[in-house]
Coordinates of C-alpha atoms (C1' of nucleotides) in Angstrom, one line a residue:
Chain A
X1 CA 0.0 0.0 0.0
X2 CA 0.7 3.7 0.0
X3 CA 2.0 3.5 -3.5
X4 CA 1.7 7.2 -3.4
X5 CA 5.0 7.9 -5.6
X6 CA 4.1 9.0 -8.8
X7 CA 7.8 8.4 -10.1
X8 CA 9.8 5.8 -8.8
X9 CA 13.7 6.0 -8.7
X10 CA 14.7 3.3 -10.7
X11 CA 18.5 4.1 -10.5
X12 CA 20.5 2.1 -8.9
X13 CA 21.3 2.7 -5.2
X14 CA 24.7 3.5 -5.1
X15 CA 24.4 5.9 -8.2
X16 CA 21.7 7.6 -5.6
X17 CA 24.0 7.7 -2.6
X18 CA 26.6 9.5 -4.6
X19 CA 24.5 12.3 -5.8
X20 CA 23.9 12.8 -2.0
X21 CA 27.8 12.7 -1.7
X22 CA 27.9 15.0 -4.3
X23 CA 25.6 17.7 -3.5
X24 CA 27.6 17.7 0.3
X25 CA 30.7 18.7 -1.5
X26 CA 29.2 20.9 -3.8
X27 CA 27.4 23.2 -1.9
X28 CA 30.1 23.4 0.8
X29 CA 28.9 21.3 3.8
X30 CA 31.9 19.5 3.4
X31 CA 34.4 21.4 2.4
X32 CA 38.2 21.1 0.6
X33 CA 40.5 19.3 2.8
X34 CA 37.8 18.1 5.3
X35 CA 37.2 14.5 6.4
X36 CA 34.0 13.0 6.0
X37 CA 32.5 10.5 8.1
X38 CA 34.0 6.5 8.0
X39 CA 32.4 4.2 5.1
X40 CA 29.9 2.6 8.3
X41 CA 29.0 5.6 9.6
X42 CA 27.5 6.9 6.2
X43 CA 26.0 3.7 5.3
X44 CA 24.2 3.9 9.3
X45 CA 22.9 7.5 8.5
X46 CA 21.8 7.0 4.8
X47 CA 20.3 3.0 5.9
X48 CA 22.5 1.1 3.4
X49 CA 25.2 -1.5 3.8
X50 CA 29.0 0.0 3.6
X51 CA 29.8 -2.2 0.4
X52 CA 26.8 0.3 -1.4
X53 CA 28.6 3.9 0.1
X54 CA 31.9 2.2 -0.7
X55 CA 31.0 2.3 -4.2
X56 CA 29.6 5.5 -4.4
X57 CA 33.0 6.9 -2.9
X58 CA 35.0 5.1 -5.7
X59 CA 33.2 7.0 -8.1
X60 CA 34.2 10.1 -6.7
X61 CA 37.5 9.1 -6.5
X62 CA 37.7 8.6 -9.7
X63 CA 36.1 11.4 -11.0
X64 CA 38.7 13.5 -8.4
X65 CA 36.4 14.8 -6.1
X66 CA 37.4 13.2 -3.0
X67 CA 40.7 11.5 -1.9
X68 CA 40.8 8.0 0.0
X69 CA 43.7 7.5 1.8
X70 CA 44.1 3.6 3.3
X71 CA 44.2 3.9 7.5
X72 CA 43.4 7.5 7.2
X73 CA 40.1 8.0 5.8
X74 CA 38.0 10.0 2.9
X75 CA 38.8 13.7 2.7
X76 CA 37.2 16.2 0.0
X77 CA 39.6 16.9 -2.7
X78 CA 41.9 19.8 -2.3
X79 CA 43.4 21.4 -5.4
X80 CA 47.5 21.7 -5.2
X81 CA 49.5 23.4 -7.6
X82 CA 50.9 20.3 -8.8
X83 CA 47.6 18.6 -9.6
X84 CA 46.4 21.0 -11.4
X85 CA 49.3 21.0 -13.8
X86 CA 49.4 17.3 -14.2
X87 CA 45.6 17.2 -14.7
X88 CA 45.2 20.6 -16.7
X89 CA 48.2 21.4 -18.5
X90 CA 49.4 19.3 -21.5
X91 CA 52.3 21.0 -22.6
X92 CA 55.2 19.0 -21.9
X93 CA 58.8 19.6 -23.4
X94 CA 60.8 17.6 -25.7
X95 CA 61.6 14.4 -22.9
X96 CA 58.0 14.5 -22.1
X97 CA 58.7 16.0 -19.0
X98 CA 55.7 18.4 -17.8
X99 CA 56.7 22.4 -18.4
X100 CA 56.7 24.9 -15.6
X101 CA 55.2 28.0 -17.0
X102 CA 55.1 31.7 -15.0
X103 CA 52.9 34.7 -16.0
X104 CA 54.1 38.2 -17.0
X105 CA 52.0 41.1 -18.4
X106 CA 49.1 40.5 -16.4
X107 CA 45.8 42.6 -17.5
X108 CA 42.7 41.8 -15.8
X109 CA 39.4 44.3 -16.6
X110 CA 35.7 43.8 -15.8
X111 CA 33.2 44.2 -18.4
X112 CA 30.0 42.9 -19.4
X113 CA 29.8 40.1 -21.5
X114 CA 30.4 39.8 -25.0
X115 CA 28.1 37.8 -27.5
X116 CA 31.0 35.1 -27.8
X117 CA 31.8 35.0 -24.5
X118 CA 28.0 34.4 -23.4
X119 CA 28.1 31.9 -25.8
X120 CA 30.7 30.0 -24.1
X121 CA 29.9 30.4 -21.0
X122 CA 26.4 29.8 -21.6
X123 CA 25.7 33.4 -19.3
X124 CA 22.8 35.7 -19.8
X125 CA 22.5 39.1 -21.5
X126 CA 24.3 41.8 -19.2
X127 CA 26.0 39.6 -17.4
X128 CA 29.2 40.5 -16.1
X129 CA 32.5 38.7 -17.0
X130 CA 36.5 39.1 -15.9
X131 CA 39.2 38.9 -18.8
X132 CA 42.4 38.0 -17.8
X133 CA 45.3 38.5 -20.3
X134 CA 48.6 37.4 -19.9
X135 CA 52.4 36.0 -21.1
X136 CA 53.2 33.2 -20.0
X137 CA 56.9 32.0 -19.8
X138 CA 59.2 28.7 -19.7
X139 CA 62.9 29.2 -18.9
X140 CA 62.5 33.0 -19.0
X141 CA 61.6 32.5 -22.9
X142 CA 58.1 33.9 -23.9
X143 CA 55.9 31.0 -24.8
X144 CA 52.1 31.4 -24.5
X145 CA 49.5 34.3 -24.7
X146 CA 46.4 33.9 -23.2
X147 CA 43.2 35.4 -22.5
X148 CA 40.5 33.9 -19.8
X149 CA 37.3 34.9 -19.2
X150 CA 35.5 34.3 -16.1
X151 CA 31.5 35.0 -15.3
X152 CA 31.5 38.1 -13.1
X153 CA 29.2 36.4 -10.4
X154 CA 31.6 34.0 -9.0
X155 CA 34.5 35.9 -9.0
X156 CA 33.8 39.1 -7.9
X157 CA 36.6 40.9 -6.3
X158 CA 39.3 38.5 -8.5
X159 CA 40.7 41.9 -10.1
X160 CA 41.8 43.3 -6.9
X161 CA 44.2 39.9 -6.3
X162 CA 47.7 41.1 -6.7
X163 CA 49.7 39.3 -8.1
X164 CA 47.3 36.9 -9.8
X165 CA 48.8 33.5 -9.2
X166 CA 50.3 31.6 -11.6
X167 CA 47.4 28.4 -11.2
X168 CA 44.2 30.1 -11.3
X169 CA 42.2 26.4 -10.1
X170 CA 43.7 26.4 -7.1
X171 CA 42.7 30.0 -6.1
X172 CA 38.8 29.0 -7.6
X173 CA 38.6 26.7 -5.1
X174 CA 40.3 28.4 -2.2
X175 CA 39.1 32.0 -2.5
X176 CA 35.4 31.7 -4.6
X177 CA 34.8 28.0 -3.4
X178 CA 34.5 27.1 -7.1
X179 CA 36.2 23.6 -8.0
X180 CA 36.9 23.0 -11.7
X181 CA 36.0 19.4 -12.3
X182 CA 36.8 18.9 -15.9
X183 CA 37.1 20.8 -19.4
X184 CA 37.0 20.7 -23.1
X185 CA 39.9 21.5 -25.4
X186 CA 39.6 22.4 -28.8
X187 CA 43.1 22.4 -30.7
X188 CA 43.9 24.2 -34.1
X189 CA 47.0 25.5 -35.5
X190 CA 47.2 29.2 -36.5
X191 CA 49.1 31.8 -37.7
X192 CA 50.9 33.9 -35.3
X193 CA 49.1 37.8 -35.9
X194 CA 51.5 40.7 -35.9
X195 CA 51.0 41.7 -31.7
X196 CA 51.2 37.9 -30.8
X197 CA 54.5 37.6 -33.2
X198 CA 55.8 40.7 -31.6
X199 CA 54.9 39.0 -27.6
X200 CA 56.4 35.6 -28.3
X201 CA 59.0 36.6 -30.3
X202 CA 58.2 35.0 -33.8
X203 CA 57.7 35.9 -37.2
X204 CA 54.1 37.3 -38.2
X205 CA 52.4 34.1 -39.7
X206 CA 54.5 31.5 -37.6
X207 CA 52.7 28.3 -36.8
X208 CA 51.4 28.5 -33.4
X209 CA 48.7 25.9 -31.6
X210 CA 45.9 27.4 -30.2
X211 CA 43.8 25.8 -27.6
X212 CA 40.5 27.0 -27.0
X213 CA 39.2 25.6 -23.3
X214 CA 35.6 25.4 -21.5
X215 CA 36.3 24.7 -17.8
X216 CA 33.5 23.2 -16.1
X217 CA 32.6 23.2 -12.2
X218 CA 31.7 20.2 -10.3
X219 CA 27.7 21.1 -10.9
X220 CA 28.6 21.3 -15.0
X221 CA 28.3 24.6 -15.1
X222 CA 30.6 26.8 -17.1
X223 CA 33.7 28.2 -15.2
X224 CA 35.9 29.3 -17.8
X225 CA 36.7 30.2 -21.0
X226 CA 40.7 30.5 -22.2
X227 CA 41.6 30.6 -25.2
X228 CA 45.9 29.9 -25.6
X229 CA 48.2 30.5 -28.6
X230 CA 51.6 28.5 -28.1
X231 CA 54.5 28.3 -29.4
X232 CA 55.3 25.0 -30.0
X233 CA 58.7 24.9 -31.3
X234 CA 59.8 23.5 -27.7
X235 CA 56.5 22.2 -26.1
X236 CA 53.9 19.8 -26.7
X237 CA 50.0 19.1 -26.3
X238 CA 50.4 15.3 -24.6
X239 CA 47.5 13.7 -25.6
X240 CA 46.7 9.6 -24.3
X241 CA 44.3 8.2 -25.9
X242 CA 43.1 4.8 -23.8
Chain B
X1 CA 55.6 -25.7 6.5
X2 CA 56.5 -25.9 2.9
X3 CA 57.7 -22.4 2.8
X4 CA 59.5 -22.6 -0.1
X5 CA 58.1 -19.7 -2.2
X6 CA 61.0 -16.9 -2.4
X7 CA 58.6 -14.1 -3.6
X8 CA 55.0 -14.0 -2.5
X9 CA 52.9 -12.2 -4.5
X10 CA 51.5 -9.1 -2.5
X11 CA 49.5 -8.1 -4.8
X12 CA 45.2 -8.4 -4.4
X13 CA 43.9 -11.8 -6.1
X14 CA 41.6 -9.4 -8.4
X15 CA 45.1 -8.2 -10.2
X16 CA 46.0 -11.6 -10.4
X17 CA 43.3 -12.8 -11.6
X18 CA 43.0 -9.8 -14.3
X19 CA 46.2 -10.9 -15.7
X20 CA 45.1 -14.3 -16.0
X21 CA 42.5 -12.7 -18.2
X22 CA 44.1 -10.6 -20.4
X23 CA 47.0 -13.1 -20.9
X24 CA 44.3 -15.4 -22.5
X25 CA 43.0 -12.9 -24.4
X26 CA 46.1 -11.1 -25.9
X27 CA 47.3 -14.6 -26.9
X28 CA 44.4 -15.5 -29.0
X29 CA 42.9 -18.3 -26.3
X30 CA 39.6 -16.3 -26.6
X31 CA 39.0 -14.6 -29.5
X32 CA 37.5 -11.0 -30.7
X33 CA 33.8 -11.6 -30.5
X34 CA 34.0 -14.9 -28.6
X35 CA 32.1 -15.4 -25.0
X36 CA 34.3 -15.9 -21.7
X37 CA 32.7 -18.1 -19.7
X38 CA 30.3 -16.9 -17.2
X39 CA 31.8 -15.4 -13.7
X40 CA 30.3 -18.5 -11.5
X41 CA 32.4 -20.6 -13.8
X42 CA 35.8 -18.5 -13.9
X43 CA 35.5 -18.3 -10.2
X44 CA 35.5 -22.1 -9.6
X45 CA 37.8 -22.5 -12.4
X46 CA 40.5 -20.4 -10.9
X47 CA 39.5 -21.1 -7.3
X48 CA 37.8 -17.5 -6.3
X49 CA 34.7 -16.4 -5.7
X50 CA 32.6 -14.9 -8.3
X51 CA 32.7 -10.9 -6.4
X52 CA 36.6 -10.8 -7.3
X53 CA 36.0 -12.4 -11.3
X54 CA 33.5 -9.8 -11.3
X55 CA 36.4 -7.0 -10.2
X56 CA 38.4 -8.0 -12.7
X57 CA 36.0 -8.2 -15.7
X58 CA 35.2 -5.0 -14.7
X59 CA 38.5 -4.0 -14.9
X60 CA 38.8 -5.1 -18.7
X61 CA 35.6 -3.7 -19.5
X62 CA 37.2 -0.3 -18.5
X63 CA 40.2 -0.9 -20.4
X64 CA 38.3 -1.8 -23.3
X65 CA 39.7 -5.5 -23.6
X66 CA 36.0 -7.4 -23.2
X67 CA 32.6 -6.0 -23.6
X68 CA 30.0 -6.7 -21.0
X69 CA 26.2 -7.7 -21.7
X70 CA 23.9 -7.8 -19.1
X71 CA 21.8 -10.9 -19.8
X72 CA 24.0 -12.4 -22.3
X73 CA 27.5 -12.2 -21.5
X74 CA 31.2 -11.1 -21.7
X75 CA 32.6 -11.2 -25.2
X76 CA 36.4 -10.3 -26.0
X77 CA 36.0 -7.1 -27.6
X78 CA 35.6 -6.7 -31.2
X79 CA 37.1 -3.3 -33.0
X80 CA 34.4 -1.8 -35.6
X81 CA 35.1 1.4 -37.6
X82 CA 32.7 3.5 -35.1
X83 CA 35.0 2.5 -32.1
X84 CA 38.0 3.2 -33.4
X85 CA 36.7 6.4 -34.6
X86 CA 35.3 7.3 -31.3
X87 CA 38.2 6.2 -29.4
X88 CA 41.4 7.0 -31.5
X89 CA 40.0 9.4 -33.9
X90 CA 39.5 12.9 -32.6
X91 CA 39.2 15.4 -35.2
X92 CA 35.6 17.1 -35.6
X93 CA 34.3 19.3 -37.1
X94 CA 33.4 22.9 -36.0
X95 CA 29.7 21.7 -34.7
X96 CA 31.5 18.8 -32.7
X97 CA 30.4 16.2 -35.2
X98 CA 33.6 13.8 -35.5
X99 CA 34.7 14.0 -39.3
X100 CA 35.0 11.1 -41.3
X101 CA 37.8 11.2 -43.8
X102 CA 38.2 9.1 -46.6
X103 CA 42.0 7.8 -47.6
X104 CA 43.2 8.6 -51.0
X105 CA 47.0 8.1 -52.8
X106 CA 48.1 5.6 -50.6
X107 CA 51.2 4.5 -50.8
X108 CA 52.8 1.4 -49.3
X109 CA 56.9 0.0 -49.1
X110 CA 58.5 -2.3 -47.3
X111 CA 62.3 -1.0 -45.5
X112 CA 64.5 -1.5 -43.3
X113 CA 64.1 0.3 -40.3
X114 CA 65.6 3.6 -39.9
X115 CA 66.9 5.0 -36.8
X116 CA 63.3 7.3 -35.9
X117 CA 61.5 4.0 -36.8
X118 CA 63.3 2.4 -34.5
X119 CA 63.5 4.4 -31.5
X120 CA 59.8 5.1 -32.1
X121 CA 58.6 1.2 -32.2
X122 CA 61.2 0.2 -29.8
X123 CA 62.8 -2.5 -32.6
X124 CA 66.0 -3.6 -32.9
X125 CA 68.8 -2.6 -35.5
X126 CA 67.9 -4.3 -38.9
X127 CA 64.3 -4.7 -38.4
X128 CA 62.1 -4.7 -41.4
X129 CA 59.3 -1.9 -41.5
X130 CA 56.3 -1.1 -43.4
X131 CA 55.5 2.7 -44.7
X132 CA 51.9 3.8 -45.5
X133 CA 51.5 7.2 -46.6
X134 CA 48.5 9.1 -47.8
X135 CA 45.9 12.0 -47.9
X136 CA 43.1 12.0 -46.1
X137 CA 40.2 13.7 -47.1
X138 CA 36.8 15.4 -45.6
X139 CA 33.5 15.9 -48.2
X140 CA 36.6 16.0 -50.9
X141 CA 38.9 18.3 -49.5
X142 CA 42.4 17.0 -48.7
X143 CA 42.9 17.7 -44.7
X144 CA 45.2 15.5 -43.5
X145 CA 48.5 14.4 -45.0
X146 CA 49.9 10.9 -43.0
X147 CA 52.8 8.5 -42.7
X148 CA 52.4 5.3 -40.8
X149 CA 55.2 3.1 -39.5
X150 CA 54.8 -0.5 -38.3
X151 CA 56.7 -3.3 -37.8
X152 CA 57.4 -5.5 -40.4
X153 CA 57.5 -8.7 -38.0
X154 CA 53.8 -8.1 -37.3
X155 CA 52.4 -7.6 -40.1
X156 CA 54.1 -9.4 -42.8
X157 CA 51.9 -9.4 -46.1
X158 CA 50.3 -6.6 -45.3
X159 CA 51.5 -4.4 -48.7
X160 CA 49.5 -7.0 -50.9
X161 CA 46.3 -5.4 -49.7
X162 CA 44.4 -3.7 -51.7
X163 CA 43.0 -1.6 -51.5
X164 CA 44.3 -0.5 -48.0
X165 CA 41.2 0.4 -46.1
X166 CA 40.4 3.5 -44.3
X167 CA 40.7 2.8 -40.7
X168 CA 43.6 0.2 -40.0
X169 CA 43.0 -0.8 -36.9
X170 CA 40.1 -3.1 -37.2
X171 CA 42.3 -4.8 -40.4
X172 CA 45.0 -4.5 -38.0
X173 CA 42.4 -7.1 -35.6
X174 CA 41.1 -9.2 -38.1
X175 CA 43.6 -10.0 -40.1
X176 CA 46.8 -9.6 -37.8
X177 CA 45.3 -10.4 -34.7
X178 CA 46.6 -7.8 -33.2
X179 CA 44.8 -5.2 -31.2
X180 CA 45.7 -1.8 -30.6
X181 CA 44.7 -0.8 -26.8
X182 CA 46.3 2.8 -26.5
X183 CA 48.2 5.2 -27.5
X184 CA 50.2 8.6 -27.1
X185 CA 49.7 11.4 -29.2
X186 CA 52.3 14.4 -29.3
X187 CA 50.9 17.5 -31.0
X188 CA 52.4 20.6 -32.5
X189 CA 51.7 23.3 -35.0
X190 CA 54.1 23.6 -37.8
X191 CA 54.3 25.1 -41.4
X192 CA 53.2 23.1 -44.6
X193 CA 55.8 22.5 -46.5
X194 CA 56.3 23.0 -50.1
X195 CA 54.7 19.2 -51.1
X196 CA 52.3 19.5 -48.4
X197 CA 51.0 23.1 -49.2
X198 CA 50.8 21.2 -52.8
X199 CA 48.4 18.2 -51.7
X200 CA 46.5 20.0 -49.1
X201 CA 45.9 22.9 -52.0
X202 CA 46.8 25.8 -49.3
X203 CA 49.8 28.3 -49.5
X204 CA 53.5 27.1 -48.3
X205 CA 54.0 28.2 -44.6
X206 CA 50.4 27.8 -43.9
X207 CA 49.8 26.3 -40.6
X208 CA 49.3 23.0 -39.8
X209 CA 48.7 20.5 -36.8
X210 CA 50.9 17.6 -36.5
X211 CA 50.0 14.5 -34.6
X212 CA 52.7 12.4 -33.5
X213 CA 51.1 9.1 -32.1
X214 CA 52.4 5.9 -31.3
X215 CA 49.9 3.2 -30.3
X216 CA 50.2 0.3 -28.4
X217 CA 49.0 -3.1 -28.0
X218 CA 47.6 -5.4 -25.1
X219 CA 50.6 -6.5 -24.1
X220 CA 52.4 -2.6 -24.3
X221 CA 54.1 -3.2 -27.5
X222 CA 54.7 -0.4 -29.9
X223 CA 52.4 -1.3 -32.9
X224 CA 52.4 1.5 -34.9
X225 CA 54.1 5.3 -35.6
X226 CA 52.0 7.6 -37.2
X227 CA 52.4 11.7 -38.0
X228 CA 49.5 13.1 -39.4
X229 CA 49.6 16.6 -40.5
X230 CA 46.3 17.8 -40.4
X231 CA 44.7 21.1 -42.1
X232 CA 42.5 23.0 -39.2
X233 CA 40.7 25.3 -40.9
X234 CA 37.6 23.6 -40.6
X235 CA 38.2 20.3 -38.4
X236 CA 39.5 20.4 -35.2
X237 CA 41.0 18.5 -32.6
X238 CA 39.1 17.3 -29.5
X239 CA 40.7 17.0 -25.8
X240 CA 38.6 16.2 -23.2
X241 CA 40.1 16.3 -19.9
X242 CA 38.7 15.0 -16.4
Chain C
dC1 C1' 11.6 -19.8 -19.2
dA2 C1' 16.5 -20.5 -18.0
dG3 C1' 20.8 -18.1 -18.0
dT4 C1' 23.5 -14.0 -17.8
dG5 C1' 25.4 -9.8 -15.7
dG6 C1' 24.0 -6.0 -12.1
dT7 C1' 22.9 -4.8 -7.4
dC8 C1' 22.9 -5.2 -2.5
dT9 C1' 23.9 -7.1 1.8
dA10 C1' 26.6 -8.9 5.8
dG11 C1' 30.5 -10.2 7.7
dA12 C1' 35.5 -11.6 8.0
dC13 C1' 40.1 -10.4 7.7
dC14 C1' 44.2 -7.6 6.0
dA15 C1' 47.2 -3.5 5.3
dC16 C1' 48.1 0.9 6.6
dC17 C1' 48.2 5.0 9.6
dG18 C1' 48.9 7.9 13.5
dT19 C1' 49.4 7.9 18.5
Chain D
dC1 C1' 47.0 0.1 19.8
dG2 C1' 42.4 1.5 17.7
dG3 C1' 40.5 3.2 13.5
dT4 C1' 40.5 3.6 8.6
dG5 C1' 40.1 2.0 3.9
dG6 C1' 41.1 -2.4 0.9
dT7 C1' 40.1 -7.2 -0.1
dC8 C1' 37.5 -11.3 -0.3
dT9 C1' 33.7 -14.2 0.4
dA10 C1' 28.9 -16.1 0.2
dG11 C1' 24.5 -15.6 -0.9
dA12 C1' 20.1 -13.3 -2.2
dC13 C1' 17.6 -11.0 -5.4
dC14 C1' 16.8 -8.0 -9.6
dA15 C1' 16.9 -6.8 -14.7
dC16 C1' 17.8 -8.0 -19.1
dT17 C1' 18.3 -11.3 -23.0
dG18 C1' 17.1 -14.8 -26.3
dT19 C1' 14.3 -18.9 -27.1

DNA sequence: CAGTGGTCTAGACCACCGT
DNA sequence: CGGTGGTCTAGACCACTGT
């Protein structure tokens, strides 16, 4: 009796329990860092067995959002420097070993959006966003211009940050509570215009590989666009393919 | 008693078990398409219980090596012309639709290896090779110019093919019996040179994306050296990082 | 319908960690 | 040492497939 639902949740249980996992991380009830309660004390307080919580918390393991650690415990995934380039950044040098870039000619402005930039960030009209322009550098030798755009809403207050850091993701999470869970790349080779020549150093018309890049938080919603033009005479996009 | 093991193997029975697996499907003891037996019967085959066969099917399902059927069964996977193009095969066009190229002009020798091709395939000095090169084309548009490399020891016979069909890798599964489960890919933007600027119908200097891939089998053999140099006007290449 | 993989549970034991 | 995640087992039941 009392089949009152009108729409029963045919989803498996586990795939349930970790959309309650998520939503705790997401909104900030746990937070970066933190511990969460042991695999028996979740499956008590949510009435399943530990085997069915223990597979929801592989799957967000896998997909980065928390950390296990064997005889420690679970703890909500904090974004380091160094993850963020082994996740995020591609370009490697010649011996495949992962390049170290630094940012010079910072520009950061506020403005509203732009019809493209809307576009990608899939914002309203009027809405606010953040462009970030810089150089960014490897061995002192210029290597990379790029321009980000961020919505205005969860950043406000980024352009009085001084310096901007050289990892943005890590800040996101730290000082807007945003965490970047994924992104698309979209790779074409162009030709180097006359400004970008003069920054990196080049000939007008050099080759240069340009990746255009929609960040997405852990809720799917657009973070970030950045659009990069490299020069790829020393570095590499790394690419696996599995 | 009977302690007379030197090394005991540390590692969980799920890993052992998984290479039990993949050892009897990389040497052709169950073949592409085939049906495994079903997990009860692994389990008392190889003296586990059916929870850790399950593990480590589920382990080659992730890595592509068997296909999973819910009410039918687990069947060594079988390479078709969508997978491959799903999986190794990431240039789309500008709506996100993946392109489909056609092959045109190929060329195939037979060599010894040279020094690149060797380093690149891991072979030894005086190792046979085969070369395929040739232009690949979108809606009749040359886009892509390509040379493949792979070892002659593999592959033996395979110049007397003709014609050479459009995605190898299937051939390369059917015929060969050998299946390609990864692979690297190292891009870059360069200039077209004077022949390429010829068969891709642009201007000399005109920018180009190179991919630099080399695939591997089961077993982490290099298979196969390919550099595609790829015109991104109107196809681009897709990166999707998690 | 019988047979398969998919889910869920309950409980035992191990390996690792910090104190 | 106690507490945590990691492994392994055994068994029940569900959902899907083809006949």
């Amino acid at each position: 009796m009392a089949d009152t639902v009108l729409q029963v949740d045919h989803r498996p249980l586990y795939v349930r329990v970790r959309e309650i996992l998520v939503q705790r991380v997401s909104s900030g009830y746990w937070k970066p860092g933190q511990s969460l309660p042991n695999e028996f004390e979740l499956a008590d307080e949510l009435g399943v067995s530990q085997g069915t919580v223990r597979k929801a918390l592989d799957m967000l393991a896998s997909e980065h959002l928390v950390v296990r650690r064997q005889g420690r415990g679970t703890f909500v995934a904090e974004h380091t420097s160094a993850d963020i380039h082994f996740r995020f950044f591609h370009l490697h040098d010649a011996d495949g070993c992962p390049a170290i870039p630094d940012s010079i000619g910072i520009k950061v402005e506020v403005d509203v959006a732009r019809p493209a930039e809307r576009k990608a960030l899939r914002s309203d009209q009027g809405s606010s966003v953040i462009r970030i322009r810089r150089v960014r550098t490897v061995e002192g030798e210029p290597v990379i211009v790029e321009r980000i755009v961020l919505p205005g809403d969860l950043f406000a207050g980024i352009e009085a940050i001084d310096p901007i850091p050289n990892t943005l993701y890590d800040l996101f999470q730290r000082r807007f509570g945003v965490t970047i869970s994924g992104a698309d790349e979209e790779l074409t080779a162009i030709a180097a215009s006359a400004q970008e020549a003069k920054l990196l150093k080049v000939a007008p018309g050099a080759p240069l590989l340009e990746i255009n890049r929609t960040a997405m938080g852990v809720d799917g919603r657009r973070i970030e666009w950045r659009i990069s033009r490299c020069l790829t005479t020393r570095l590499h996009y790394f690419s696996q393919l599995r």
